[in-house]
XYZ file of C-alpha atoms in Angstrom:
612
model
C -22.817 0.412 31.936
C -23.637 -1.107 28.514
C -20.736 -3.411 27.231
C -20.079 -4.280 24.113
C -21.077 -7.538 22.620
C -20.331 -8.428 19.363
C -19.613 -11.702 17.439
C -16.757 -11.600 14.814
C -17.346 -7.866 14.048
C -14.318 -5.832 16.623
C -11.363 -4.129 16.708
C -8.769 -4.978 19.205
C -5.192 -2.396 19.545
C -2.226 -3.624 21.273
C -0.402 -0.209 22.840
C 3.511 -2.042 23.459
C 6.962 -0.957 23.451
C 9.091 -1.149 20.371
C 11.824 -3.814 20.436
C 9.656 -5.861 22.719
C 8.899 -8.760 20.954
C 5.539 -8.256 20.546
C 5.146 -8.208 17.095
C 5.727 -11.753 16.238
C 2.964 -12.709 18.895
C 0.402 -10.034 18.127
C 0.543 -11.453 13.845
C 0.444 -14.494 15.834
C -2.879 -13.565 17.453
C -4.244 -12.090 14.300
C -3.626 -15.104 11.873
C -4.845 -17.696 14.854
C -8.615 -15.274 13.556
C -7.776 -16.125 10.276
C -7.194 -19.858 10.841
C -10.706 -19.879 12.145
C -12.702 -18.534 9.081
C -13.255 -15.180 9.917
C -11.453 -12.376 7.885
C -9.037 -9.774 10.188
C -6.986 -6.819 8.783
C -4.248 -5.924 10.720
C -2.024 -3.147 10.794
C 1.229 -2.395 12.162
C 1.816 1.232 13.350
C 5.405 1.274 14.483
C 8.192 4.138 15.066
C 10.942 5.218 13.264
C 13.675 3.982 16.096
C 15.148 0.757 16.334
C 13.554 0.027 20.380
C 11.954 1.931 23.007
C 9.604 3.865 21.532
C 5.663 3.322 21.633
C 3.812 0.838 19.071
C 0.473 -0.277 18.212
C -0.539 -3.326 16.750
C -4.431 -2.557 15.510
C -6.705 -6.018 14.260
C -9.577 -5.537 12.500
C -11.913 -8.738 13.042
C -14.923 -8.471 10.587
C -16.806 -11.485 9.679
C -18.096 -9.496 6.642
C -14.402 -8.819 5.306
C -14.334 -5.275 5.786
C -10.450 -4.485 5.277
C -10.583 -0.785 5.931
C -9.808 0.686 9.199
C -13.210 1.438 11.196
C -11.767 3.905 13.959
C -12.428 3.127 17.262
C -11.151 0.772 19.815
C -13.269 -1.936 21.133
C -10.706 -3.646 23.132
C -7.269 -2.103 24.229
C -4.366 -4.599 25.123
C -2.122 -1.720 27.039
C 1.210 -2.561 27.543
C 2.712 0.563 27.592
C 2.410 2.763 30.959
C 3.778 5.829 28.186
C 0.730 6.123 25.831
C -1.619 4.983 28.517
C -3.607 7.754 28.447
C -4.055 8.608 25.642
C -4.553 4.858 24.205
C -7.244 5.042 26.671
C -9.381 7.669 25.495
C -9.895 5.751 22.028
C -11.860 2.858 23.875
C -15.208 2.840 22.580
C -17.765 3.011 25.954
C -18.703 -0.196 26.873
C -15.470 -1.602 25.595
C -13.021 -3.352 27.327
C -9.328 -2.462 28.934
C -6.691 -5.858 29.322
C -3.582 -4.683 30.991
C -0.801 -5.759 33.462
C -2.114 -5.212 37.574
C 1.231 -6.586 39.162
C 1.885 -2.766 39.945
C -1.585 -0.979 41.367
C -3.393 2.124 39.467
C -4.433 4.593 41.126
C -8.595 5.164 40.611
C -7.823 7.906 38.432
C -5.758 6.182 35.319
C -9.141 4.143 34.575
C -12.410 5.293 32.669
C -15.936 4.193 34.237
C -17.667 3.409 31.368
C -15.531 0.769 30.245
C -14.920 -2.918 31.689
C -10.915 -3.185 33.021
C -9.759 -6.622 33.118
C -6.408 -6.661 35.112
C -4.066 -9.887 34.984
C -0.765 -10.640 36.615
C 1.925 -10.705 33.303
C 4.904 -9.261 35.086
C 4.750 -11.523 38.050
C 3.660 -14.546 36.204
C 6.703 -14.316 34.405
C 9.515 -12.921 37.266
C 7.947 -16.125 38.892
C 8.492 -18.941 36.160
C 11.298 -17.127 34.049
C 14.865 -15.716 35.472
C 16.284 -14.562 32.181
C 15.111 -10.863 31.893
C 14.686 -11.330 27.748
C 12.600 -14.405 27.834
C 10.322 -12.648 31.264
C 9.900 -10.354 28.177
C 9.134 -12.527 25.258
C 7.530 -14.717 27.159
C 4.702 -12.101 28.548
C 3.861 -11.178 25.027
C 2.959 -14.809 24.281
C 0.880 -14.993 27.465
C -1.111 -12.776 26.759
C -1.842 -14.350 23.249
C -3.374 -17.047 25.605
C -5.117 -15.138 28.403
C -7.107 -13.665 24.954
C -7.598 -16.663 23.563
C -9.494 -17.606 26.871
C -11.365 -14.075 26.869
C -12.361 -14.169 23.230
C -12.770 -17.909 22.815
C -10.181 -18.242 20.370
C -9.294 -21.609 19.239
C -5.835 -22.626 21.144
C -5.345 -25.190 19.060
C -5.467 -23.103 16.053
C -2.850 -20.733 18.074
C -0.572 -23.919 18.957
C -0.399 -24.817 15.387
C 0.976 -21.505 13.753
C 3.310 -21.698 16.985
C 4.384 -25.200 15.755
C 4.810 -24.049 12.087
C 7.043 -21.388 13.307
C 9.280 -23.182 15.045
C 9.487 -26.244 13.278
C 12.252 -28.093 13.566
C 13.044 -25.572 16.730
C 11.851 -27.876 19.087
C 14.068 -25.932 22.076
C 11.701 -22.637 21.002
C 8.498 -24.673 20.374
C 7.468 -26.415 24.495
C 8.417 -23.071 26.012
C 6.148 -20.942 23.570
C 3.436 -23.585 23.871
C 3.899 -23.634 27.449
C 3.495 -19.953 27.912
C 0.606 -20.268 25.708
C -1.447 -22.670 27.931
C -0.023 -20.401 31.375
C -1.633 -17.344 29.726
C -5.048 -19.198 29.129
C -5.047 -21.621 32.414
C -4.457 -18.345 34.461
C -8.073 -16.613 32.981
C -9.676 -20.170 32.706
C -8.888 -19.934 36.786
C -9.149 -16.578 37.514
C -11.404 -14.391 35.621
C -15.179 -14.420 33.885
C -15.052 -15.530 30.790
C -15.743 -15.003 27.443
C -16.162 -11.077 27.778
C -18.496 -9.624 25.150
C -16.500 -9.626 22.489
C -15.423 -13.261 21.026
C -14.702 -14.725 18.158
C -16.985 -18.056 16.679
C -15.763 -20.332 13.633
C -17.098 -18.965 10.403
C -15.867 -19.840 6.615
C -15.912 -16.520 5.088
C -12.180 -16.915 4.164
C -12.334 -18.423 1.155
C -9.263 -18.924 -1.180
C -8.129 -15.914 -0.457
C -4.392 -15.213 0.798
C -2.525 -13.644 3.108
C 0.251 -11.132 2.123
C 1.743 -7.653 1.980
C 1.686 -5.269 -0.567
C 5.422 -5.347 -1.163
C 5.523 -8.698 -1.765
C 3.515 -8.879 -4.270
C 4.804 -5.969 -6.136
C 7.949 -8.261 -6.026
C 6.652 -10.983 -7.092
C 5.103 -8.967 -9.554
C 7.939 -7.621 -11.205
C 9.348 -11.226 -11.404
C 6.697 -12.301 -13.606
C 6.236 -9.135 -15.250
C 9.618 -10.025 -16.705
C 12.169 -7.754 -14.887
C 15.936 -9.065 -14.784
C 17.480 -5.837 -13.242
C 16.555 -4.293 -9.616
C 18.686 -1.592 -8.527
C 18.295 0.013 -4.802
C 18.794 1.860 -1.727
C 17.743 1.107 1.492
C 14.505 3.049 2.590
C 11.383 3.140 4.986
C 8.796 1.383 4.079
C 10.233 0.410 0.319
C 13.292 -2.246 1.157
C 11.210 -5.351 1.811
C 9.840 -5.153 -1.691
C 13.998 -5.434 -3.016
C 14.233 -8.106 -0.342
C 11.178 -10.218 -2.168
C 12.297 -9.664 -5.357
C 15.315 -11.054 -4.047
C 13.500 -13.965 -2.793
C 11.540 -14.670 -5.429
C 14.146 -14.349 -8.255
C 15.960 -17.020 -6.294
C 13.616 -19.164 -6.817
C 12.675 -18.628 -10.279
C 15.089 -17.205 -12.091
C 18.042 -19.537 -11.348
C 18.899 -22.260 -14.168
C 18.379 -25.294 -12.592
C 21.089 -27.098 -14.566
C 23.779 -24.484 -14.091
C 22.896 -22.938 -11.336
C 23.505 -19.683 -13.182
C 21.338 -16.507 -11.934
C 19.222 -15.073 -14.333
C 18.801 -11.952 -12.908
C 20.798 -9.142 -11.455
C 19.923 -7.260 -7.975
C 22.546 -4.574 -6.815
C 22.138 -2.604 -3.483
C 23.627 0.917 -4.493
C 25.219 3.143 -2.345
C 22.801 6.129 -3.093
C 19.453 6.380 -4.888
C 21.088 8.274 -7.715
C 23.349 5.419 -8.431
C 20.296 3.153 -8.310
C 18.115 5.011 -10.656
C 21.636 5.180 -13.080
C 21.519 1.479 -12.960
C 18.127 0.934 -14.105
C 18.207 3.476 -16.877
C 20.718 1.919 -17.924
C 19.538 -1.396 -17.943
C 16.366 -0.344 -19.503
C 18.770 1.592 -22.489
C 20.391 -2.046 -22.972
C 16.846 -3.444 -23.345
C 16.614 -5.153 -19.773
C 13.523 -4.504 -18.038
C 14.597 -2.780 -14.686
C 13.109 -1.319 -12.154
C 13.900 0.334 -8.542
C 11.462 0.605 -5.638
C 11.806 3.443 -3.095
C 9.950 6.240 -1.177
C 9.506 9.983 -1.186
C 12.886 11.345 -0.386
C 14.251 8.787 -2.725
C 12.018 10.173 -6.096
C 13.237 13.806 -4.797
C 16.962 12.684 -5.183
C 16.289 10.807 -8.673
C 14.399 13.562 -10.049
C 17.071 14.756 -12.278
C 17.649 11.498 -13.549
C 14.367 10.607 -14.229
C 14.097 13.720 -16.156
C 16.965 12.321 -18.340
C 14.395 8.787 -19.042
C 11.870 10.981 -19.859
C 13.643 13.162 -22.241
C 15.681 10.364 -24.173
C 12.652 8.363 -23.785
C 14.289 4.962 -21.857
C 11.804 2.509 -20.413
C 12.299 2.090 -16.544
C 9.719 0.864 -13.448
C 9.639 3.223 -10.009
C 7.964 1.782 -7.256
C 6.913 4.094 -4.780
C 5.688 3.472 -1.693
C 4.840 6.496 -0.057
C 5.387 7.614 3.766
C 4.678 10.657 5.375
C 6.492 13.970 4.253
C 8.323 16.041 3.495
C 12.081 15.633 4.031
C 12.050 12.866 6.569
C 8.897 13.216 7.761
C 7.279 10.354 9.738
C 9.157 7.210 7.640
C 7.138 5.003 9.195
C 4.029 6.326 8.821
C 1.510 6.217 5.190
C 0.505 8.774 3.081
C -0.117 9.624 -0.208
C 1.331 12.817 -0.352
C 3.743 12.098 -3.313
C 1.698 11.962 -6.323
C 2.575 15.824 -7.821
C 6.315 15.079 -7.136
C 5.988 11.688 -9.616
C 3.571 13.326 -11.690
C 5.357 16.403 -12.823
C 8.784 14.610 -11.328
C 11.485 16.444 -12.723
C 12.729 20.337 -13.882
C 11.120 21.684 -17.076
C 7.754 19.830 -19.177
C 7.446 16.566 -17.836
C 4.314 14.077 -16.964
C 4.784 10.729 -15.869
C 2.203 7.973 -15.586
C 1.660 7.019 -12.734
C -0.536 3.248 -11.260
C -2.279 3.228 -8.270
C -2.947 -0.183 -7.037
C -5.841 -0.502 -4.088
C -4.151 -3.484 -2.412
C -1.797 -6.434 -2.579
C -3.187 -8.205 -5.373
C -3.373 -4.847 -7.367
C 0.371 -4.752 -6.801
C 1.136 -7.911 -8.332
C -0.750 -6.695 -10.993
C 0.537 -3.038 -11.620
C 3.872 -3.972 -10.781
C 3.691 -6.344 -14.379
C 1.481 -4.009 -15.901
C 3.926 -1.376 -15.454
C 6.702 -2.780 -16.479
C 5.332 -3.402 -20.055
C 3.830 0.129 -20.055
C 7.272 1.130 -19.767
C 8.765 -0.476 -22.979
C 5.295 0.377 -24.612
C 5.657 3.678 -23.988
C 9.264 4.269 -23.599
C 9.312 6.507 -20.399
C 8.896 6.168 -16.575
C 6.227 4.271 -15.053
C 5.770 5.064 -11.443
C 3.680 2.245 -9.010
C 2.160 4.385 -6.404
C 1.598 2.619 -3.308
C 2.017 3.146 0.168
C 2.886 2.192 3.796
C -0.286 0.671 4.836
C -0.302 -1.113 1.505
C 3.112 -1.893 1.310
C 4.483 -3.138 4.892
C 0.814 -4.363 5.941
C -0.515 -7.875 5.633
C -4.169 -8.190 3.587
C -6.311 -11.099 2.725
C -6.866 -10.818 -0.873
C -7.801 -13.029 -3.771
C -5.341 -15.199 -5.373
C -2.409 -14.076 -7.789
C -3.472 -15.703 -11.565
C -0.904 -15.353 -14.107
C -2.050 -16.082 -17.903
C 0.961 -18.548 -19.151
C 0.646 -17.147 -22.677
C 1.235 -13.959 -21.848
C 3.545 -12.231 -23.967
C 5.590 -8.838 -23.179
C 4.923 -6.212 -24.400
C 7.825 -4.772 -26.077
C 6.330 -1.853 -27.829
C 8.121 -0.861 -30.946
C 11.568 -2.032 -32.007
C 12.865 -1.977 -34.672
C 15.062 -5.368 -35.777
C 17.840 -6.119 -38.039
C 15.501 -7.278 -40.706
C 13.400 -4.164 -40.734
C 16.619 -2.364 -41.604
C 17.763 -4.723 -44.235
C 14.617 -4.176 -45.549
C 14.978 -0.461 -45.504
C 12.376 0.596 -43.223
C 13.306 4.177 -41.986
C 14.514 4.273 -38.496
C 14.830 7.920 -36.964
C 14.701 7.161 -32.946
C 12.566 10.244 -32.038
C 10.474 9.784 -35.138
C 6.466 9.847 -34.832
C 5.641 7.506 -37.391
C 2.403 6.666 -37.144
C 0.877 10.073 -34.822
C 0.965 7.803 -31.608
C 3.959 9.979 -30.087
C 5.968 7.274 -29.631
C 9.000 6.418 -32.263
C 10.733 2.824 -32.678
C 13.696 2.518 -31.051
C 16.526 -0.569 -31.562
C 18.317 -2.436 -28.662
C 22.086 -2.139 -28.951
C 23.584 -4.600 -31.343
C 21.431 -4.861 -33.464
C 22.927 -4.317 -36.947
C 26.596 -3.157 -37.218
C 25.686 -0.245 -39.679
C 22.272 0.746 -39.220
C 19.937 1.895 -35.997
C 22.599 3.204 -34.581
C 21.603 6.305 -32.735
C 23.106 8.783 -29.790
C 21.051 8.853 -26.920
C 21.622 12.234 -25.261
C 19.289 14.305 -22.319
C 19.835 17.682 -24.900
C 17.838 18.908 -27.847
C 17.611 16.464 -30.711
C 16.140 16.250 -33.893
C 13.517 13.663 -35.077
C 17.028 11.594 -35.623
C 18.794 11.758 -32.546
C 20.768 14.750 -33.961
C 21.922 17.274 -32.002
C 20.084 20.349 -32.618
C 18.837 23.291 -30.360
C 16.417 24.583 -33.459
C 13.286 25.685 -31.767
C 10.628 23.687 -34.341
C 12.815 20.801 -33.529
C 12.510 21.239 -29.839
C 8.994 21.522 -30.197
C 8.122 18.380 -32.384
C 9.642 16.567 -29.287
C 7.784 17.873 -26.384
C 4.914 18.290 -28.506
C 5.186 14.287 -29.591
C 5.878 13.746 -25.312
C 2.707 14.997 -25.532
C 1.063 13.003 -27.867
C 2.822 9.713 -26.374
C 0.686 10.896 -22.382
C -2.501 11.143 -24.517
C -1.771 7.615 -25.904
C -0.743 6.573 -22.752
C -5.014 7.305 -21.780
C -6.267 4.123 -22.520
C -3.304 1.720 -22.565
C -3.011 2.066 -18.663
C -5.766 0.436 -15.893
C -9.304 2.108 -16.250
C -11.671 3.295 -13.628
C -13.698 1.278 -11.862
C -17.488 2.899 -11.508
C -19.301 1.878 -8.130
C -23.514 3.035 -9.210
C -25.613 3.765 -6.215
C -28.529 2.036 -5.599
C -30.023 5.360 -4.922
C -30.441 8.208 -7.245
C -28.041 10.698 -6.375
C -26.697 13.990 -7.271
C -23.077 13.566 -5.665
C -20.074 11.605 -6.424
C -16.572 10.515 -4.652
C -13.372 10.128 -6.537
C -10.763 8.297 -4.480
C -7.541 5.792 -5.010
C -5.220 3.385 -3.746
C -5.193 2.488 0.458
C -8.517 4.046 0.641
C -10.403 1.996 -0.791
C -10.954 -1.012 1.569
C -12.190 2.341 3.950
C -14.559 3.907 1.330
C -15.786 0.154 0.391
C -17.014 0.493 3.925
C -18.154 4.163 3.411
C -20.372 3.701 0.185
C -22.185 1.159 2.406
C -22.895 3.506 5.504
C -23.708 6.856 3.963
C -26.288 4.543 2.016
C -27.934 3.773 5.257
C -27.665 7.292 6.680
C -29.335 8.456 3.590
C -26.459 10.108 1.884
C -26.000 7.811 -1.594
C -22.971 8.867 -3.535
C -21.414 7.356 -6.914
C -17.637 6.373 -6.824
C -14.974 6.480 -9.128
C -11.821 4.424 -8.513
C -8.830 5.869 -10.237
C -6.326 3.031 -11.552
C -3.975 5.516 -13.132
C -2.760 8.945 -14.526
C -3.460 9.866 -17.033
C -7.185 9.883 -16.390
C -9.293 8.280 -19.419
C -11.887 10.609 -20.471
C -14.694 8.379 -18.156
C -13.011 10.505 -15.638
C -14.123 14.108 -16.986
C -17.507 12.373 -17.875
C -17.894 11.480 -14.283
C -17.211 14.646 -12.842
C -19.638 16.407 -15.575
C -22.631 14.084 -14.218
C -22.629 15.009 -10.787
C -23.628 18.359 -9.086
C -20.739 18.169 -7.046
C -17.841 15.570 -6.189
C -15.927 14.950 -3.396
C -12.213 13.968 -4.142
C -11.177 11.682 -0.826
C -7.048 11.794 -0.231
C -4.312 11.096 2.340
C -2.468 14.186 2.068
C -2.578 17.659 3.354
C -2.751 19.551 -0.241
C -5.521 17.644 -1.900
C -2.933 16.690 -4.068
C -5.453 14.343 -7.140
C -7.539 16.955 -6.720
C -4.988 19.109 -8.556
C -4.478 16.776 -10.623
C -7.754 16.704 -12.033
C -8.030 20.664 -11.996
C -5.420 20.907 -14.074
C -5.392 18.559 -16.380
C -8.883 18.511 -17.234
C -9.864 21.543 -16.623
C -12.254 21.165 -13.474
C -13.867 24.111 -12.163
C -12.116 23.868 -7.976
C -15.710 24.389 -6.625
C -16.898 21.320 -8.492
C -14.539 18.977 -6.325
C -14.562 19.253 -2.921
C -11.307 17.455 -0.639
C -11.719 15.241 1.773
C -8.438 15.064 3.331
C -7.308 12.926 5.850
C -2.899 13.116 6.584
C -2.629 12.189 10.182
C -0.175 9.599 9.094
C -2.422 6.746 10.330
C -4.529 4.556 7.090
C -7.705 6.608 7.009
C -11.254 5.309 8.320
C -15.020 4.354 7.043
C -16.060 6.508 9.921
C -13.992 9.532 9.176
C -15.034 9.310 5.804
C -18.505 8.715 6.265
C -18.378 11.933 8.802
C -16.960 14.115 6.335
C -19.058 13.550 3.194
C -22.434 13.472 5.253
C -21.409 17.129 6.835
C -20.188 18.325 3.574
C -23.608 16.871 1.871
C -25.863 18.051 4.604
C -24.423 22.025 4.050
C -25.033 21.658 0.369
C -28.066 20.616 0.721
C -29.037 23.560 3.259
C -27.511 25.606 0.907
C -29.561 24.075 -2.180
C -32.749 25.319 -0.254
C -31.573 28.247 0.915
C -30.567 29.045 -2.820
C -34.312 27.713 -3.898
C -36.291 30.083 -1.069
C -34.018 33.056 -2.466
């Protein structure tokens, strides 16, 4: 049997049991990587449950700072006699199998072409520990250091995140460390070691950090200037609340007074949370609410009503599997024609898709001054494996002399100085009118914002040319909205090449990966990163420059796809889905699969079409 060897380039999946405690010390594993210099991307894959139920904990370990998931299992860590067999079948051949041997296996629950290593865990720990919760705890972390042993992992490096998370826990700290060194002694003693797969000291770290996508969308929104967050509880969105939370404590109190400068209210329902921030954004607050797919369903009505009477408000979305409750703890991005068209009659919403956690920081700012630009619903469409996932990614920069964007409002002086105000009035063939914060002169901008028919003056009216100057100027605003929100971004092959790929959001780390492989299997394709909705006309000119273009999603419908058929016009056979909705973050290897079959029949078909 050939093992694997590899330096630095491997992916290792824990297989435990929720509720176990082994989260903490699998991060801990991954980040002890990190310390060393060499780039990881981790990913939790958890259940829905509270305990019990299986988990997997997958690290990515890629000296070259591929972030994507690669597919396939170089080392399994299987704690979990449930999924055994089936965690099993994912290790590559030649990898390697760690599990607990106090119980014996039959023959039959192992693979031959892969290299088992068995260690003690259970009776290790019924031997030193006699609570039953710490013989638990306790295993997860001594395992952290029989790996450390087998991959050559820096203890000390381990030892010191252990020591920065339970500073001034010095109770916690000796028996962590202590199961630490038992975990590592035991393999030093007992087993051949390093295996094949190990990890060396590199510096390809950089300044980059260390954080989750719903972080920085909350952090985000804190410097993007929002003062009002209203919520509801929900898989995978809350954590983002929670940071805002966190954050606004931090900055937004007056240090003198002590007062809050910000207001955060957990509602009882998502309607009453999407209430709030329309009506904060109606006062002139900037407000926003971050939640997930069944969330937007319940709002829908409501963010009709923004649309319609034209009130700036923020909805983060990150996205889980669907529909109805789906798989909650699972990613997807399988919401983008509910936020698009969200809502009963006309409606189109714009909608940012941000590729990873620095991209949320960004669109979560960006968004919230496209919504007072444009006066209407910005959704942030991100995801699960964005959202609740750590990512190394390059600093957050904010420019200082920034200013916010307030779009047009009219002011007290404008009035005095008789400009005409009419709220739903086009003034300048842009689509979107001035409107006035309340207060602002006690006889004049007054208008009545109402969800019905209106005139060009906020007057009620059900006149059909009046109707139609407003969803006709809705119109207008979208089209404007085409090169106010984040661009494309192009990626040329080096290669001549008559095919393209269109893709967004969590897949990109993946299709980074791709580009680079169907290169070397002689299948070069041009990519096109979409930023947003609307799509910018480089979108259309894309399309029209390739033969054919493949459109790579994670959702069942091919749901950008039809998107782009509809609103530009795209002939369906020009743009081919790839569609991966398993509920796991899709791969470089699934990807590169699918384009190079889908390439290699159109290119049978080219010269069967040629000899014809």
């Amino acid at each position: 049997m050939n093992s694997i060897t590899a330096v630095n380039d491997f992916v290792i999946k824990f297989a435990n049991i929720n509720g176990s405690g082994s989260a903490s010390a699998n991060e801990l594993f991954a980040k002890s990587i990190l310390r060393m210099g060499v780039p990881v991307s981790p990913r939790n894959i958890f259940p829905s449950n509270i305990q019990g139920l299986p988990t997997w904990y997958e690290v990515r370990v890629n000296e070259r700072g591929w972030l994507g998931r690669r597919g396939g299992v170089d080392m399994l860590v299987a704690m979990n006699p449930q999924t055994w067999d089936a965690d099993l079948k994912e290790i590559e051949p030649g990898g390697y199998l760690f599990y607990d041997n106090s119980k014996p296996l039959p023959a039959s629950k192992f693979r031959t072409d892969i290299n088992v290593i068995g260690m003690p865990l259970t009776e290790l720990c019924n031997a030193t520990y006699s609570d039953p919760r710490q013989r638990q705890l306790f295993k997860n972390i001594i395992y952290v250091g029989a790996l450390s042993a087998l991959l050559e992992i820096d203890p000390d490096a381990i030892a010191t995140l252990i020591g920065e998370q339970y500073k001034g826990k010095e109770k916690l700290l000796a028996p962590n460390l202590n199961a630490l060194k038992m975990g590592r002694d035991w393999v030093i003693e007992n087993l051949p070691h390093p295996i094949g797969l190990r990890v060396q000291k590199a510096d390809n770290v950089g300044d980059r950090i260390f954080v989750d996508g719903n972080a920085a969308a909350g952090l985000g929104c804190v410097y993007g200037g929002a003062t009002v967050c209203a919520w509801y509880p929900i898989t995978p969105s809350s954590s983002l609340a929670e940071a805002f939370q966190k954050y606004c404590a931090k900055f937004r109190v007056d240090p003198e007074t002590g007062q809050h400068r910000y207001a955060i209210i957990q509602a009882e329902d998502e309607l009453a949370s999407i209430g709030m921030v329309i009506g904060a954004g109606w006062n002139g607050a900037r407000a926003f609410t971050a939640t997930s797919g069944p969330g937007v369903s319940l709002m829908s009505e409501f963010i009709g009503l923004a649309y319609f009477a034209e009130i700036p408000m923020t909805i983060i979305n990150v996205q889980r599997g669907g529909p109805s409750t789906g798989m909650p703890t699972r990613t997807q991005q399988a919401d983008v024609l509910a936020c698009a068209y969200a809502s009963h009659g006309d409606t189109k919403h714009v909608l940012l898709f941000p590729e990873d956690p620095h991209e949320c920081f960004l669109h979560a700012a960006a968004a919230l001054d496209l919504a007072d630009r444009l006066q209407t619903p910005v959704f942030v469409m991100t995801d699960l494996d964005i959202g609740m996932n750590q990512r190394l990614t390059k600093p957050f920069e904010w420019d200082d002399s920034r200013h916010y964007d307030r779009g047009k409002i009219m002011t007290a002086e404008m009035l005095d100085a008789g400009t005409q105000f009419g709220r739903y009035l086009d003034v300048d063939g842009d689509g979107i009118p001035f409107r006035t914060y309340p207060g602002t002169h006690p006889d004049k901008g007054g208008y009545f914002t109402r969800g019905t028919t209106k005139n060009a003056y906020a007057t009620y009216s059900e006149a059909g040319p009046d109707y139609i100057y407003n969803v006709t100027r809705l119109l207008r605003k979208f089209d404007t909205a085409k090169n106010l929100v984040p661009q494309p971004v192009l990626t040329k092959s080096a290669a001549p090449t008559r095919y393209g790929v269109i893709y967004y959001g969590s897949t990109s780390p993946a299709m980074a990966e791709a580009f680079e492989a169907l290169a070397a299997a002689g299948v070069p394709v041009d990519g096109l990163r979409l930023q947003a909705f609307p799509f910018s006309d480089v979108v259309a000119d894309f399309i029209a420059e390739h033969e054919q273009v493949f459109v790579v999603e994670q959702n069942r419908d091919g749901q950008v796809r039809s998107l782009l058929v509809n609103e530009l016009g795209v002939d369906p056979a020009h743009v081919l889905p790839v569609l991966h909705y398993d509920g796991t973050p899709i791969t470089a290897r699934f990807i590169t699969r699918e384009i190079s079959t889908l390439t290699r029949a159109l290119d049978a078909q080219t010269i069967k079409d040629k000899v014809a």
